[in-house]
JSON list of C-alpha atoms in Angstrom, two decimals:
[
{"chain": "A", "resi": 1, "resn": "UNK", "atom": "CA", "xyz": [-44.13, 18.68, -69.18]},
{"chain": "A", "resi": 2, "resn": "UNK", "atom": "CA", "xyz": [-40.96, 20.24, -68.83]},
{"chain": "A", "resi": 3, "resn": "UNK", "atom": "CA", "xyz": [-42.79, 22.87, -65.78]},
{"chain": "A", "resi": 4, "resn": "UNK", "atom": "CA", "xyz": [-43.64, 19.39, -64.30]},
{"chain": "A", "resi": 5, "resn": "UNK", "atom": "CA", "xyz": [-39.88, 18.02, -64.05]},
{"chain": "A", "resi": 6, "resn": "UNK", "atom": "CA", "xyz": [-38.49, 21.16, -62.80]},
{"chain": "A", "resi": 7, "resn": "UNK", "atom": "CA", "xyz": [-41.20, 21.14, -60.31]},
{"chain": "A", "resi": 8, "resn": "UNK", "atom": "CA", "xyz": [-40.49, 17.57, -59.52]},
{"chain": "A", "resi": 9, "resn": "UNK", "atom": "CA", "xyz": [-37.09, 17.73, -59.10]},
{"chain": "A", "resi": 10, "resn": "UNK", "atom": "CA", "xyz": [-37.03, 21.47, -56.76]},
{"chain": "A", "resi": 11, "resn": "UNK", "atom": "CA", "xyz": [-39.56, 18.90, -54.53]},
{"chain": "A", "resi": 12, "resn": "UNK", "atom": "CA", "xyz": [-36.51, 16.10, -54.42]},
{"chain": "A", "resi": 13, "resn": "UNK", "atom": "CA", "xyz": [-33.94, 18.65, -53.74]},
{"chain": "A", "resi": 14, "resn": "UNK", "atom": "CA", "xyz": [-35.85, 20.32, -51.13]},
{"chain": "A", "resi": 15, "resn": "UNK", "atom": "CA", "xyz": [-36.98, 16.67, -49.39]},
{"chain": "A", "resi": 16, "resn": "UNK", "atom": "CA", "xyz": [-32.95, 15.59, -50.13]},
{"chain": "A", "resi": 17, "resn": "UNK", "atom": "CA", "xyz": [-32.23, 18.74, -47.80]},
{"chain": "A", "resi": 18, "resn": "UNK", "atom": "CA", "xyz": [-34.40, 18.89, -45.01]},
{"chain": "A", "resi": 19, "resn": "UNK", "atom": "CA", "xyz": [-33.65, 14.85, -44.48]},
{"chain": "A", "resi": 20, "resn": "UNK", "atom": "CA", "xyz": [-30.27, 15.54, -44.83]},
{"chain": "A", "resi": 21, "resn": "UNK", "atom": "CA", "xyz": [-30.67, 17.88, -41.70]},
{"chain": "A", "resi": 22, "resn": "UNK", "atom": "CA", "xyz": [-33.85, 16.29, -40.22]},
{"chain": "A", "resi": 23, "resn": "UNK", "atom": "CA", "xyz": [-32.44, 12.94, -39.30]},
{"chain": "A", "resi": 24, "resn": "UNK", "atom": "CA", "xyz": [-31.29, 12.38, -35.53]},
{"chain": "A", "resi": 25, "resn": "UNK", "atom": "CA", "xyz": [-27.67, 11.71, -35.51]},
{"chain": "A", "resi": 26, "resn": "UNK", "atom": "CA", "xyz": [-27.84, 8.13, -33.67]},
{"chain": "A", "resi": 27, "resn": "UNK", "atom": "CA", "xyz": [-24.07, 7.04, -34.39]},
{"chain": "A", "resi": 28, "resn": "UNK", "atom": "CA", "xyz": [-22.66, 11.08, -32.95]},
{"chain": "A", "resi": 29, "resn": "UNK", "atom": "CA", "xyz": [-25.26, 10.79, -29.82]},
{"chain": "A", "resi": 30, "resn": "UNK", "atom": "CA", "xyz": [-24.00, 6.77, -29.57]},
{"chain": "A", "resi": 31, "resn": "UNK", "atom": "CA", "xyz": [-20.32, 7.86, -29.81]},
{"chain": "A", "resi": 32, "resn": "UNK", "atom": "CA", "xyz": [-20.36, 10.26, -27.38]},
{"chain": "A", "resi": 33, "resn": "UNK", "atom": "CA", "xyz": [-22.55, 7.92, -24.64]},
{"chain": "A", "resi": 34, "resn": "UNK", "atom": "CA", "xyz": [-20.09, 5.24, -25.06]},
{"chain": "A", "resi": 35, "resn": "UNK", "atom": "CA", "xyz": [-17.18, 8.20, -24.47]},
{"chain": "A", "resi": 36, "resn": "UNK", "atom": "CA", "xyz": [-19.49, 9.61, -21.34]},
{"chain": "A", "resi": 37, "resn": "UNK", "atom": "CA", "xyz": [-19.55, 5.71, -19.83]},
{"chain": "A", "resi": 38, "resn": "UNK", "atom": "CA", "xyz": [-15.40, 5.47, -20.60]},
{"chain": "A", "resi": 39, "resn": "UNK", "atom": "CA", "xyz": [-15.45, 8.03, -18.23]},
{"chain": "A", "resi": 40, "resn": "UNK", "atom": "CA", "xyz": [-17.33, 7.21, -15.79]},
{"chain": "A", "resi": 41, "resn": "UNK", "atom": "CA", "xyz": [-15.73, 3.83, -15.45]},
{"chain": "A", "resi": 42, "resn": "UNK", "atom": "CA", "xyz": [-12.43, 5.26, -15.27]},
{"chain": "A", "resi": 43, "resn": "UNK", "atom": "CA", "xyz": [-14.04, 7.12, -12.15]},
{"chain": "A", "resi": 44, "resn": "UNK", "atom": "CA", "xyz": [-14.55, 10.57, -13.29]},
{"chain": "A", "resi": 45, "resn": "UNK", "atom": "CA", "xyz": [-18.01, 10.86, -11.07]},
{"chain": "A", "resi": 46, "resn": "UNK", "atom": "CA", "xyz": [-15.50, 10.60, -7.86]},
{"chain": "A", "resi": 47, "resn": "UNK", "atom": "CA", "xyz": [-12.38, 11.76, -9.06]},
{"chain": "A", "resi": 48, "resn": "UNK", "atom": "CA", "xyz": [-12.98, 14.78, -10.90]},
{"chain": "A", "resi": 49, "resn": "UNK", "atom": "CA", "xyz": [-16.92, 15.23, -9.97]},
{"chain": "A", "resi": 50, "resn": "UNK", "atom": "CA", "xyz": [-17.91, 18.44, -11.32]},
{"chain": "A", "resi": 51, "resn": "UNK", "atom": "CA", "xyz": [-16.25, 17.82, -14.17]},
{"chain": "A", "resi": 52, "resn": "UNK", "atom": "CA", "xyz": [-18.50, 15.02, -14.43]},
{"chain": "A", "resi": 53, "resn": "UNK", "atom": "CA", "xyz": [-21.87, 16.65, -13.33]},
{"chain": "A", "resi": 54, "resn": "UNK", "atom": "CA", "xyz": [-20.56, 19.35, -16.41]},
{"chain": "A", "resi": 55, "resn": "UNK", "atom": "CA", "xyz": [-20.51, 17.04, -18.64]},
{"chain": "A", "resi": 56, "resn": "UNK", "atom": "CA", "xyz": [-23.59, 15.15, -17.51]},
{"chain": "A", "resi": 57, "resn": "UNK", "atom": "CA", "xyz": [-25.08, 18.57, -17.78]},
{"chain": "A", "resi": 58, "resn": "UNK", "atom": "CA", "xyz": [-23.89, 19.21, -21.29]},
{"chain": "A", "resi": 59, "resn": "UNK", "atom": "CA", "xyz": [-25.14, 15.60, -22.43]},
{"chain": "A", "resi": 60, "resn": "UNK", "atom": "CA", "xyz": [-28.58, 16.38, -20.93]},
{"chain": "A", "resi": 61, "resn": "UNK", "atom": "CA", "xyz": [-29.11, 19.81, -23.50]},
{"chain": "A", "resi": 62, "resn": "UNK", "atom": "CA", "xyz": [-28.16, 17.35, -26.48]},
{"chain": "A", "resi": 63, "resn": "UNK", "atom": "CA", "xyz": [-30.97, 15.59, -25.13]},
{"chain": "A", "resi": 64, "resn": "UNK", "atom": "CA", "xyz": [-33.14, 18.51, -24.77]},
{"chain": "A", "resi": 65, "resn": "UNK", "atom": "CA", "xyz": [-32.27, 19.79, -28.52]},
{"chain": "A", "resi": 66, "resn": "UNK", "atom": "CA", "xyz": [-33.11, 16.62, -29.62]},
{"chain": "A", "resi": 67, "resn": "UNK", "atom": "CA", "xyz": [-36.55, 16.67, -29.03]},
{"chain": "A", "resi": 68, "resn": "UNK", "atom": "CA", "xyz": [-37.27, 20.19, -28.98]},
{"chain": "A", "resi": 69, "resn": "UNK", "atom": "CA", "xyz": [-35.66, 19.49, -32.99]},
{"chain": "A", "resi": 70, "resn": "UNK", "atom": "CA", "xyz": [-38.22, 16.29, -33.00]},
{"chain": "A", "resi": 71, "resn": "UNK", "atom": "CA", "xyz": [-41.60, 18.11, -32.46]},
{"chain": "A", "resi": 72, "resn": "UNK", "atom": "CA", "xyz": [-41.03, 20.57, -35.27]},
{"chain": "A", "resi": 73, "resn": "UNK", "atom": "CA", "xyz": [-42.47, 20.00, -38.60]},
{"chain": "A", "resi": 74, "resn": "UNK", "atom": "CA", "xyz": [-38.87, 20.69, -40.16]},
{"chain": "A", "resi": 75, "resn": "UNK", "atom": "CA", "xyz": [-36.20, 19.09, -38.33]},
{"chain": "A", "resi": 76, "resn": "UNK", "atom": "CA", "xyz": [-32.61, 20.27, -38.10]},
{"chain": "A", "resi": 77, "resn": "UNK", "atom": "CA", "xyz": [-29.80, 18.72, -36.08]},
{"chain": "A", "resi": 78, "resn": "UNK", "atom": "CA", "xyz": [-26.70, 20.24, -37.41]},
{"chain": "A", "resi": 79, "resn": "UNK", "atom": "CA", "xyz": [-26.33, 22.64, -33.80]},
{"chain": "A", "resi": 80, "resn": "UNK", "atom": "CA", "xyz": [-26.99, 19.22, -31.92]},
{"chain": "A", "resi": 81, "resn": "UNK", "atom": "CA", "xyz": [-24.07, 17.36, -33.96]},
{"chain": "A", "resi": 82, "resn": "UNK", "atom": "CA", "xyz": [-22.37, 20.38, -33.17]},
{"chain": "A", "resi": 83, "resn": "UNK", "atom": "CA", "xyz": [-23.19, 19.82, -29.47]},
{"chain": "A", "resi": 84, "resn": "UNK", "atom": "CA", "xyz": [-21.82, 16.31, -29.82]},
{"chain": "A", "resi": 85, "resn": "UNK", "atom": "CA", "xyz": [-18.82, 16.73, -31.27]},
{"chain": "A", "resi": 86, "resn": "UNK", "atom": "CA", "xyz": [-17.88, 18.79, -28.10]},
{"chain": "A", "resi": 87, "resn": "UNK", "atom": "CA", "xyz": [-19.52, 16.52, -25.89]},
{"chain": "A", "resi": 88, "resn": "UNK", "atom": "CA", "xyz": [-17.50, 14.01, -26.87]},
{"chain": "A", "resi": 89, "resn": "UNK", "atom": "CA", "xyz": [-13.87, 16.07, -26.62]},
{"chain": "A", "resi": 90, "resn": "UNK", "atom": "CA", "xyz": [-15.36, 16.56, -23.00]},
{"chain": "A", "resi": 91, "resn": "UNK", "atom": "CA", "xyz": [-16.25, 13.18, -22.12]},
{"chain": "A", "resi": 92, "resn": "UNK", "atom": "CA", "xyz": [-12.44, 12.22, -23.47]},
{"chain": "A", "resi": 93, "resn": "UNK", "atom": "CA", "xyz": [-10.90, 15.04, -21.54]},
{"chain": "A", "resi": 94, "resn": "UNK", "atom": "CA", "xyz": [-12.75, 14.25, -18.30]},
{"chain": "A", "resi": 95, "resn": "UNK", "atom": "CA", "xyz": [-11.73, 10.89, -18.57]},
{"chain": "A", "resi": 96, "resn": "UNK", "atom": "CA", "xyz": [-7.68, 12.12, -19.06]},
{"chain": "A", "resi": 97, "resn": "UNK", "atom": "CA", "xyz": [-8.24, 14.27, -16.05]},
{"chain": "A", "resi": 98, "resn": "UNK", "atom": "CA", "xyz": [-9.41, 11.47, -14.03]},
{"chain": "A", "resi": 99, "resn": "UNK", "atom": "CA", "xyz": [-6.60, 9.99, -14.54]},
{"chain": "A", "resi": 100, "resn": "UNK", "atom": "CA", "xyz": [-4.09, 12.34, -13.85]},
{"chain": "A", "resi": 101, "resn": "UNK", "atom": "CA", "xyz": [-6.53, 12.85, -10.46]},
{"chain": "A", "resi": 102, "resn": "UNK", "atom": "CA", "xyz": [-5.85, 9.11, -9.60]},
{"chain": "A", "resi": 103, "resn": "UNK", "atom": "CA", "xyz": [-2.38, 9.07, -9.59]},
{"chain": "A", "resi": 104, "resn": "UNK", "atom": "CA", "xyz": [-2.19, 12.26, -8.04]},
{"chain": "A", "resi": 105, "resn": "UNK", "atom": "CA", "xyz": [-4.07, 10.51, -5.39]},
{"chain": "A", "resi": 106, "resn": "UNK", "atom": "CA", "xyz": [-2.12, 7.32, -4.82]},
{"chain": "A", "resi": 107, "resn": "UNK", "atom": "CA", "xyz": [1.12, 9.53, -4.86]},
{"chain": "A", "resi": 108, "resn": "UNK", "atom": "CA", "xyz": [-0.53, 11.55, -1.60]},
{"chain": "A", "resi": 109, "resn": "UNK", "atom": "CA", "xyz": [-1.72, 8.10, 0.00]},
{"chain": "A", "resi": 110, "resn": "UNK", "atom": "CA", "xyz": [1.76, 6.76, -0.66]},
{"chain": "A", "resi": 111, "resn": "UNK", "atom": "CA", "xyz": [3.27, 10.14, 1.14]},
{"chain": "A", "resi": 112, "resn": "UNK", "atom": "CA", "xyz": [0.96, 9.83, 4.22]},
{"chain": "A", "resi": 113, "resn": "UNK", "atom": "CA", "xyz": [1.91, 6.08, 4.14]},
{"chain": "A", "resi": 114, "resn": "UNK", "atom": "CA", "xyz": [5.40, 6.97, 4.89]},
{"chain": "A", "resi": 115, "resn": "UNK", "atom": "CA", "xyz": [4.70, 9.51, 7.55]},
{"chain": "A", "resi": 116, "resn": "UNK", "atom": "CA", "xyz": [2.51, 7.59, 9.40]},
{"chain": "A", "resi": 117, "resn": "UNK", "atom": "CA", "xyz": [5.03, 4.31, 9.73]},
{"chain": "A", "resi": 118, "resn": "UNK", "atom": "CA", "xyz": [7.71, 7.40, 10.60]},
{"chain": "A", "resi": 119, "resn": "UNK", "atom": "CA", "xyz": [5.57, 8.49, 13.39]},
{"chain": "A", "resi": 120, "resn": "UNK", "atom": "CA", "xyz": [4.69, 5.34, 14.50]},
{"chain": "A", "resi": 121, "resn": "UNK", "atom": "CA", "xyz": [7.96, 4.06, 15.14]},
{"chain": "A", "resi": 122, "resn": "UNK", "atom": "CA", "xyz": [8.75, 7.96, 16.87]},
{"chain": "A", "resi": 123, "resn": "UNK", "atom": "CA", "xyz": [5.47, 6.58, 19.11]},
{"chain": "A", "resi": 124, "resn": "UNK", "atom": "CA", "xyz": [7.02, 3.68, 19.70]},
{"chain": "A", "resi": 125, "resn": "UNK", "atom": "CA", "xyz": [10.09, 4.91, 20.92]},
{"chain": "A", "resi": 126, "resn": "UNK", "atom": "CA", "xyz": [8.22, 7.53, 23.01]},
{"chain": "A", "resi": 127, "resn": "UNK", "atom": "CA", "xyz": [5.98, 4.99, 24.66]},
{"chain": "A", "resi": 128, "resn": "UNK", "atom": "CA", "xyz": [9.70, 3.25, 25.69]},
{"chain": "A", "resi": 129, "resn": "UNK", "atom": "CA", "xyz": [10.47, 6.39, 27.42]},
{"chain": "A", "resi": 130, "resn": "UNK", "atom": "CA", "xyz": [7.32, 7.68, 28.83]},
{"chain": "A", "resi": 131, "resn": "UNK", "atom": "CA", "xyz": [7.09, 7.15, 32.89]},
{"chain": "A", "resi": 132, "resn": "UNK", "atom": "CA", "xyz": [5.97, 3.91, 34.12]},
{"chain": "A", "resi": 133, "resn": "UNK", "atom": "CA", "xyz": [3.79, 4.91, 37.30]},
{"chain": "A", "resi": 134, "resn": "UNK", "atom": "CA", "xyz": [0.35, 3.24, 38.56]},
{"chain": "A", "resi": 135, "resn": "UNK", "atom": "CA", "xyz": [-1.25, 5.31, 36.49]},
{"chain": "A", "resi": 136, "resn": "UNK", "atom": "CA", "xyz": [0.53, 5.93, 33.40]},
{"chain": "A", "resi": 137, "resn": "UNK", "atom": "CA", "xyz": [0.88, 1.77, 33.09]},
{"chain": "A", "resi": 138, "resn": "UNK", "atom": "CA", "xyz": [-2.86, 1.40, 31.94]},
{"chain": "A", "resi": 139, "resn": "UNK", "atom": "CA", "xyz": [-2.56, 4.90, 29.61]},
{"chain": "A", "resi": 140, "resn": "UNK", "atom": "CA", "xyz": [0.62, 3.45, 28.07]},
{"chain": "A", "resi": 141, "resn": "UNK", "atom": "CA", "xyz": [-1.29, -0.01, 27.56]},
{"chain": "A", "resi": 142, "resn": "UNK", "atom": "CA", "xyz": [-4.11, 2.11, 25.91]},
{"chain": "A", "resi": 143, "resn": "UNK", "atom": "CA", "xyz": [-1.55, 4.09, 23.51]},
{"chain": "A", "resi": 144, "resn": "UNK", "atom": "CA", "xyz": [-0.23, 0.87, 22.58]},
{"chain": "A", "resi": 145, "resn": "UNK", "atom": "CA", "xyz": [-3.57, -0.54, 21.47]},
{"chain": "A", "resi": 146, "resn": "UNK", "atom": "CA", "xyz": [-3.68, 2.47, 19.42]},
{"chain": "A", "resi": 147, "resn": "UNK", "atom": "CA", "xyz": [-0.86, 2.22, 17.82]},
{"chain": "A", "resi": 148, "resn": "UNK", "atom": "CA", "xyz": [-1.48, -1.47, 16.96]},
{"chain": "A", "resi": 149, "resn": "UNK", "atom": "CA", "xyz": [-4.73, -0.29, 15.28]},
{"chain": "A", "resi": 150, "resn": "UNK", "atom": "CA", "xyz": [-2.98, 2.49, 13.39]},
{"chain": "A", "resi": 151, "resn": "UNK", "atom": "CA", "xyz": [-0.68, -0.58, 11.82]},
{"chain": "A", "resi": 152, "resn": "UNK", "atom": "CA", "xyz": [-3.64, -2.47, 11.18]},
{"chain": "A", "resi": 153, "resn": "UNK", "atom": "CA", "xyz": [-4.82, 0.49, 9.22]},
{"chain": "A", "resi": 154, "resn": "UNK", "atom": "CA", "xyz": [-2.05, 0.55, 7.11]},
{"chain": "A", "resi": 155, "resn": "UNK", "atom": "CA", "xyz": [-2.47, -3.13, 6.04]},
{"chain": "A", "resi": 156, "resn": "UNK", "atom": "CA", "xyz": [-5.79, -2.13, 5.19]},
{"chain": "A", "resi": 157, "resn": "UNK", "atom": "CA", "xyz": [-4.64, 1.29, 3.45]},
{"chain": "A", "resi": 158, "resn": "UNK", "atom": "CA", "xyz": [-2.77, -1.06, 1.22]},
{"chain": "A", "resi": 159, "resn": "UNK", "atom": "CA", "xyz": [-5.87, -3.34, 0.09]},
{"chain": "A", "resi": 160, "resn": "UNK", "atom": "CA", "xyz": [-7.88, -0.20, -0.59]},
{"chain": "A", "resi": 161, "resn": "UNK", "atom": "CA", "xyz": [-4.86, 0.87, -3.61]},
{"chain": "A", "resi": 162, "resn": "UNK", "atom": "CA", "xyz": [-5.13, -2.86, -4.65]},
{"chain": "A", "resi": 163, "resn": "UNK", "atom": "CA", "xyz": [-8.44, -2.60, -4.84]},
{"chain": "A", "resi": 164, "resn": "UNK", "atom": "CA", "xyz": [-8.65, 0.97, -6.54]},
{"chain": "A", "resi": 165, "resn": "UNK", "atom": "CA", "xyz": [-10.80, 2.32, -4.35]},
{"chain": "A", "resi": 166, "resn": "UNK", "atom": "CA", "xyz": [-7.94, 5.01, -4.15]},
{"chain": "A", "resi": 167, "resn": "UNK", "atom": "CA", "xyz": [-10.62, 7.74, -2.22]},
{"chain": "A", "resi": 168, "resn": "UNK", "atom": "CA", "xyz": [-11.24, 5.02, 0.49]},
{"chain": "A", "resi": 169, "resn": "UNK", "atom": "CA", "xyz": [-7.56, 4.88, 1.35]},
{"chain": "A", "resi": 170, "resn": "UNK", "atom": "CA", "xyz": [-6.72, 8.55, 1.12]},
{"chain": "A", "resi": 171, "resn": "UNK", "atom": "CA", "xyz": [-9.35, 8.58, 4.36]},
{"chain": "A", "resi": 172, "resn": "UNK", "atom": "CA", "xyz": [-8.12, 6.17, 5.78]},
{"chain": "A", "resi": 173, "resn": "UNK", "atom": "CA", "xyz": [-4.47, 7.56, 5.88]},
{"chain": "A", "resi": 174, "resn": "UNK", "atom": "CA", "xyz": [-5.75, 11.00, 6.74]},
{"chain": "A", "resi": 175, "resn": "UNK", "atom": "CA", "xyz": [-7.75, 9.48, 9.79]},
{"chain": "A", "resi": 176, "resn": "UNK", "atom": "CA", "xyz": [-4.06, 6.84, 10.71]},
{"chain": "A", "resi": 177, "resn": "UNK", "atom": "CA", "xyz": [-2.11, 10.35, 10.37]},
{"chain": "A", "resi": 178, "resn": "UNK", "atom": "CA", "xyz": [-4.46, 12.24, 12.53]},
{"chain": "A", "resi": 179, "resn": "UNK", "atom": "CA", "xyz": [-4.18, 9.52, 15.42]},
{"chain": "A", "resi": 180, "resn": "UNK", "atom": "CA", "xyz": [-0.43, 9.41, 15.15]},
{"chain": "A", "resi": 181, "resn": "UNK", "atom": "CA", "xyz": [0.08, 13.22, 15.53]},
{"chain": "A", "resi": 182, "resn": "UNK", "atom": "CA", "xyz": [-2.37, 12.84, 18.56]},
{"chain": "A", "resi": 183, "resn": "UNK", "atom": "CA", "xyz": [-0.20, 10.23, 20.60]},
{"chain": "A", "resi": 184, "resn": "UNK", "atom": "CA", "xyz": [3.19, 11.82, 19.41]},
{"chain": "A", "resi": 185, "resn": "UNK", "atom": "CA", "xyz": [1.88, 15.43, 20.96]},
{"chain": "A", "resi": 186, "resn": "UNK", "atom": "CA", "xyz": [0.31, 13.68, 23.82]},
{"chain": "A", "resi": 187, "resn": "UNK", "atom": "CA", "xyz": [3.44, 10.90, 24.91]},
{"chain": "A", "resi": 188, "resn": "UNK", "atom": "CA", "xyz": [5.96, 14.30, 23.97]},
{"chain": "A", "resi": 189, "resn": "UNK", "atom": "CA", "xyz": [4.06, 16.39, 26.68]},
{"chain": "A", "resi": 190, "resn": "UNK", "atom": "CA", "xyz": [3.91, 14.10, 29.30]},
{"chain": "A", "resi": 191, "resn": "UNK", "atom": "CA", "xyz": [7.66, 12.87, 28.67]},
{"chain": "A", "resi": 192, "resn": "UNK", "atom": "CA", "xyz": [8.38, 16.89, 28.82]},
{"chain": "A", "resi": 193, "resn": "UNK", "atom": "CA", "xyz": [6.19, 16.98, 32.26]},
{"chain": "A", "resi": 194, "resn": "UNK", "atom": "CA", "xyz": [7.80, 14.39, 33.53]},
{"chain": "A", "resi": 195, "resn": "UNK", "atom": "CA", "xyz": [11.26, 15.50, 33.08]},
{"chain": "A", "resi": 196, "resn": "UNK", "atom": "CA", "xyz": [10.43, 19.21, 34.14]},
{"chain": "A", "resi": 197, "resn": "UNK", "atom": "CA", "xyz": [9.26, 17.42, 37.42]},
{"chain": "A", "resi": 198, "resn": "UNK", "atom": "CA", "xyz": [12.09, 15.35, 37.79]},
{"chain": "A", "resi": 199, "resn": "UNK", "atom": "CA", "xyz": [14.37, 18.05, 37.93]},
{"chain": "A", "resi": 200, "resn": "UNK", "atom": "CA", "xyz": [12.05, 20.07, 40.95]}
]
């Protein structure tokens, strides 16, 4: 009788320990989903997108231990809670370095902001003193256009930031920038031309 207990009980300990270990760890895999999609809203897939595709990566092995752990006759999940407790610091820390990406971000659309309303007013003034012939009258009509259009852009720059779609500006300002350089070197050369003629 006494074998029988003993016997008994070694069963419940040994079913109270491989349950202990063989049960998936919902609320951990849960937890660190919910921390993976706090990331992702914050951005992370277009700020910071290897981090994201790492941690994507490192969510997708959890998976994999999972059921490699699932189609064994004695289940163990401590390595995959292990798994998900970094997981989770990963998913938080992509999230902070998202954000530190976005400001960085609106700080260099901000800086291009101010360059490009510095060089359009520097366009401005050199379309004033460019030369008026027959044929620099429909270039400097042109230039003008452009420069209206590189305004425009700005107003539009500044809807983008409002909007948050932070990446969309930052290419729009890089394009804006990249047109303003172009008329400042081309109105400087022909105003230099001109006045090297002049002289003759």
């Amino acid at each position: 009788m006494k074998k029988k207990l003993m016997i008994a009980l070694t069963a419940v300990s040994i079913a109270v320990l491989f349950s202990s270990c063989g049960k998936i760890p919902q609320a951990e895999i849960d937890a660190a989903n919910v921390a993976i999609e706090a990331a992702k809203t914050a951005g992370a897939d277009v700020y910071v997108a290897e981090d994201f595709a790492a941690l994507q990566d490192s969510m997708r092995a959890v998976n994999e231990n999972v059921e490699a752990q699932n189609g064994k006759l004695f289940k163990n999940f401590d390595k995959v809670k292990e798994q998900l407790v970094v997981v989770t610091q990963l998913a938080a820390d992509t999230k902070t370095k998202t954000e530190v990406r976005k400001e960085e971000v609106k700080q260099e659309v901000a800086a291009l902001q101010t360059e490009i309303a510095d060089l359009v007013a520097q366009n401005n003034e050199l379309v004033a003193q460019a030369p008026k012939g027959k044929e620099g009258a429909a270039a400097l009509e042109a230039i003008k256009g452009d420069i209206a259009l590189i305004e425009a852009s700005q107003t539009e720059v500044t809807d983008l930031v409002a909007a948050d779609n932070l990446m969309g500006a930052l290419e729009k300002s890089k394009a804006s920038k990249e047109k303003a350089v172009a008329i400042n070197t081309e109105l400087s050369e022909v105003i230099a031309k001109y006045a090297k003629n002049k002289k003759r």
